[in-house]
CSV table of C-alpha atoms in Angstrom, one decimal:
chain,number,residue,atom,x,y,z
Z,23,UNK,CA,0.0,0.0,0.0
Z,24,UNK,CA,1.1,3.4,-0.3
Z,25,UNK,CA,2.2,5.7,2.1
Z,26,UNK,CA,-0.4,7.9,4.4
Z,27,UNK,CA,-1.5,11.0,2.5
Z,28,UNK,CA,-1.9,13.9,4.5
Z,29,UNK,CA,-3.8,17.4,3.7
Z,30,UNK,CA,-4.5,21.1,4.9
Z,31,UNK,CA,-7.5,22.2,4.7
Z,32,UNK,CA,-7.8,25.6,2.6
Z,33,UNK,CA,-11.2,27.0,4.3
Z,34,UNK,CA,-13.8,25.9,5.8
Z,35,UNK,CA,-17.9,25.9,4.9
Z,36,UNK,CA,-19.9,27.6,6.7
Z,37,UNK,CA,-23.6,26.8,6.6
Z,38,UNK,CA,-26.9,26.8,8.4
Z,39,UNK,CA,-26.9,22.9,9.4
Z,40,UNK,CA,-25.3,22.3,12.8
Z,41,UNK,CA,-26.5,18.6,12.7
Z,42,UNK,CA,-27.2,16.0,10.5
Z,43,UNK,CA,-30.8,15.6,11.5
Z,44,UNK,CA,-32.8,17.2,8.5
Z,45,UNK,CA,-30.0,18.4,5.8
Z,46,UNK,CA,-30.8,17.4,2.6
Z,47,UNK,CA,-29.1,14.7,1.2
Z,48,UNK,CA,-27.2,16.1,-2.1
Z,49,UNK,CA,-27.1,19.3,-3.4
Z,50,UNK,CA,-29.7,18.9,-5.9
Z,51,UNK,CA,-32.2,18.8,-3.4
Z,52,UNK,CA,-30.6,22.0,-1.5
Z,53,UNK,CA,-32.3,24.2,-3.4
Z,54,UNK,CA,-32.0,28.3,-2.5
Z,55,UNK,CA,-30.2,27.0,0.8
Z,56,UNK,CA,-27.5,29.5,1.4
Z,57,UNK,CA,-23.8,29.2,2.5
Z,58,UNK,CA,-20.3,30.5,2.5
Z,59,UNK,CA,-16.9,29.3,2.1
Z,60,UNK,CA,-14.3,31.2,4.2
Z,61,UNK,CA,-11.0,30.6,2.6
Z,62,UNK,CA,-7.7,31.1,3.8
Z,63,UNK,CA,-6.9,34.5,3.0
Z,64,UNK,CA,-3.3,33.0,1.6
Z,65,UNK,CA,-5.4,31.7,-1.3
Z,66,UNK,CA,-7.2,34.5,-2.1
Z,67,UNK,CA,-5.2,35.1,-5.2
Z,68,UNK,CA,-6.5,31.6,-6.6
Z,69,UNK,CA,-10.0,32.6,-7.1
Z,70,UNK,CA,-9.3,34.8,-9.9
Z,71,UNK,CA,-11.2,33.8,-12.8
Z,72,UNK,CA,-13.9,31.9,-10.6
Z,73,UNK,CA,-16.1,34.4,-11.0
Z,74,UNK,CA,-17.3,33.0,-14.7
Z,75,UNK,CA,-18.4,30.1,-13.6
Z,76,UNK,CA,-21.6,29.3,-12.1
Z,77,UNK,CA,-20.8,25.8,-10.3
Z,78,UNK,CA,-18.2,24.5,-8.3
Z,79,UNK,CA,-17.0,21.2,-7.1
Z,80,UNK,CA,-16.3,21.3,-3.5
Z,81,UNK,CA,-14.2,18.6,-2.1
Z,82,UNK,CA,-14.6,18.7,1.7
Z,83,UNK,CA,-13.5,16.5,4.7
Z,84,UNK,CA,-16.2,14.9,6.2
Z,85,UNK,CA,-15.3,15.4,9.5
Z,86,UNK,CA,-18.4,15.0,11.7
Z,87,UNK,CA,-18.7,11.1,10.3
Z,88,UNK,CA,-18.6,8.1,13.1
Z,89,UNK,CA,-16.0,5.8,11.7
Z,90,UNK,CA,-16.1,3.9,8.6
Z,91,UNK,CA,-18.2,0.8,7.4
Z,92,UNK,CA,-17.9,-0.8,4.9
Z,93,UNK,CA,-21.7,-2.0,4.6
Z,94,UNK,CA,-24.2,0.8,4.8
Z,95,UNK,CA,-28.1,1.5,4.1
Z,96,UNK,CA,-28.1,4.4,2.3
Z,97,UNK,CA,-30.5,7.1,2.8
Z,98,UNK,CA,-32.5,6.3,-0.7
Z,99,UNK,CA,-32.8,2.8,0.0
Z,100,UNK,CA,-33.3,0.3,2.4
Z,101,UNK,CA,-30.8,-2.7,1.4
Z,102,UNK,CA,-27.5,-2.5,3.1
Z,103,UNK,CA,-25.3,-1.8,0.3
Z,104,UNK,CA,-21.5,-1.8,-0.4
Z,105,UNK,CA,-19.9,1.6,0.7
Z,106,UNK,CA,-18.3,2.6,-2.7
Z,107,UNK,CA,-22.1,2.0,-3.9
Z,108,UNK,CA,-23.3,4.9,-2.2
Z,109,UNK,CA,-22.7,8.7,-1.1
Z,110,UNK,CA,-22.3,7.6,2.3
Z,111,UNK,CA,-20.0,9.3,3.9
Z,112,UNK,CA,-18.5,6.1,6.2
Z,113,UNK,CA,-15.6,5.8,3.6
Z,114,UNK,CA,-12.1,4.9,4.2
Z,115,UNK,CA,-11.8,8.2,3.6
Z,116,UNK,CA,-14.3,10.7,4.4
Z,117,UNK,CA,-14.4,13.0,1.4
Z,118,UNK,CA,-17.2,14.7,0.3
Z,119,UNK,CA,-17.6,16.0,-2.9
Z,120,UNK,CA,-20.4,18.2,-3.6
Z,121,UNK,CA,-21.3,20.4,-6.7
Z,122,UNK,CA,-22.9,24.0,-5.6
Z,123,UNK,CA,-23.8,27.4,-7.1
Z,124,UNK,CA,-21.2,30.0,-7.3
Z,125,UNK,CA,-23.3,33.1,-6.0
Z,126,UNK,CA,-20.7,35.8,-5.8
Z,127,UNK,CA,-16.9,36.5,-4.6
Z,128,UNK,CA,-16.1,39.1,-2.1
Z,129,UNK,CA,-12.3,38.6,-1.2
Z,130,UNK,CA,-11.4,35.0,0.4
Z,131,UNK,CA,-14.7,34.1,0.9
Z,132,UNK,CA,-17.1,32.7,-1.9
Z,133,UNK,CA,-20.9,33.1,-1.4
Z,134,UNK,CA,-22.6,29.7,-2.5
Z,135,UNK,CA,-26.6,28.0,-2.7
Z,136,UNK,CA,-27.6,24.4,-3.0
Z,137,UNK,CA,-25.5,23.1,-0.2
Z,138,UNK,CA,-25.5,20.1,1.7
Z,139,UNK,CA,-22.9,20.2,4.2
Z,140,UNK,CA,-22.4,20.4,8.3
Z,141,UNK,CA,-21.5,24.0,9.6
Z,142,UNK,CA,-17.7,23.7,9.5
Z,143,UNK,CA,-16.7,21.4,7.1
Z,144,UNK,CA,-13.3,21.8,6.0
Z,145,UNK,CA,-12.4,22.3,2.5
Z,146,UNK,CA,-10.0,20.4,0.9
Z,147,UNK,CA,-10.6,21.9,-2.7
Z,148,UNK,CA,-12.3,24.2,-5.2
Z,149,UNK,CA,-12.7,22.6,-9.2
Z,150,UNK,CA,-15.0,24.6,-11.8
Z,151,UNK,CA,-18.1,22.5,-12.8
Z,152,UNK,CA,-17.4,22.4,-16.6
Z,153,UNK,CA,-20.5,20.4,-18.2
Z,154,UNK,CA,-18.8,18.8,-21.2
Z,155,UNK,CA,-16.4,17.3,-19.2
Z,156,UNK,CA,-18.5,16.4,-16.0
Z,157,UNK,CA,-22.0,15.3,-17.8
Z,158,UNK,CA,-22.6,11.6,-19.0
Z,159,UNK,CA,-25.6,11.8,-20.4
Z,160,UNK,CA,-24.9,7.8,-21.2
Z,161,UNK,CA,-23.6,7.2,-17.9
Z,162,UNK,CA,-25.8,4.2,-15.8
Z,163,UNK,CA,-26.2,4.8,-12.4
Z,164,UNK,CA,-26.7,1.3,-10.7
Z,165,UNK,CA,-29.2,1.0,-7.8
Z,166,UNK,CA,-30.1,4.6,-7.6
Z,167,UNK,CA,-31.6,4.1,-11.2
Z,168,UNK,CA,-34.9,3.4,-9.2
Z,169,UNK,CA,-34.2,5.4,-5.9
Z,170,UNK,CA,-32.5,9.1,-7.4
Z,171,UNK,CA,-36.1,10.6,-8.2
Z,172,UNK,CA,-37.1,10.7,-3.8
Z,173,UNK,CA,-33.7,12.8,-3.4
Z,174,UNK,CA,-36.1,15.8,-2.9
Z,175,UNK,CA,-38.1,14.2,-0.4
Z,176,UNK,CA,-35.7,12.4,1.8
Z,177,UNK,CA,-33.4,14.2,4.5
Z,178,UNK,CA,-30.7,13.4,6.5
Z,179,UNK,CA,-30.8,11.6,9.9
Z,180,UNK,CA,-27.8,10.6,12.3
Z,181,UNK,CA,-27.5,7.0,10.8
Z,182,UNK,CA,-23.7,8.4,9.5
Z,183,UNK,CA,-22.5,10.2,12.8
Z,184,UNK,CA,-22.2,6.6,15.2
Z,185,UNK,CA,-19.9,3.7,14.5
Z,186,UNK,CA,-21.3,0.6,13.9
């Protein structure tokens, strides 16, 4: 195996969920819900440009999440599925990716909407959401083939925050 990989975080997300209970479950389904990103002010520099798009990748430490298994249920479903099957977030490692509006840019921090992520979460990395390179309009999508359409309707619970 290879070595440990370590990162710094270069901000943190700031949002209006201070639990689990209730969030919604991916972005798509966090519509008009309102956040911020305060960077690092060393990185401030690096945002130049951002401005023209109008959706980001965030890549985000999930760092509220109780340990890792390697079986979950996911929130869609109610069959205990393999972890790399789902969005859960007890991974190996705990990244989150999320994709989320680009509002507006004032200095090192980077006013967003459609997010679905704990007050605090630290951020890992920014990425431009570029369509013809991130859409699949082939792409299959497994078990959430016939589960994706109740992402709306479903919200969070604290099934992620315990260890098994």
């Amino acid at each position: 195996m290879p070595d440990p990989v370590t990162f710094t975080p270069i901000g943190v997300v700031r949002t209006p969920f201070a639990e689990h209970e209730g969030m919604p479950i991916q972005t798509v389904a966090a519509h008009g819900v309102a956040g911020r990103i305060e960077l690092d002010p060393a990185y401030e520099d690096a945002l130049a440009d951002l401005d023209g798009f109008t959706h980001l990748h965030l890549i985000t430490y999930l760092h509220r999440t109780g340990g890792v298994s390697l079986r979950v249920t996911p929130y869609l479903d109610t069959v205990r599925r393999g972890v790399f099957a789902t969005r859960s977030p007890k991974r190996p490692n705990p990244i989150g990716l999320s994709i989320v509006r680009l509002v507006r840019i004032e200095g090192a921090v980077i006013h967003i909407e459609e997010v679905d992520l704990l007050d605090g979460t630290p951020l890992l990395d920014i990425k431009p959401y570029v369509p013809p390179f991130d859409d699949r309009a082939e792409a299959r999508y497994g078990w959430f083939e016939q589960r994706a359409q109740n992402v709306h309707n479903v919200r969070a619970d604290a099934r992620f925050e315990e260890p098994d």
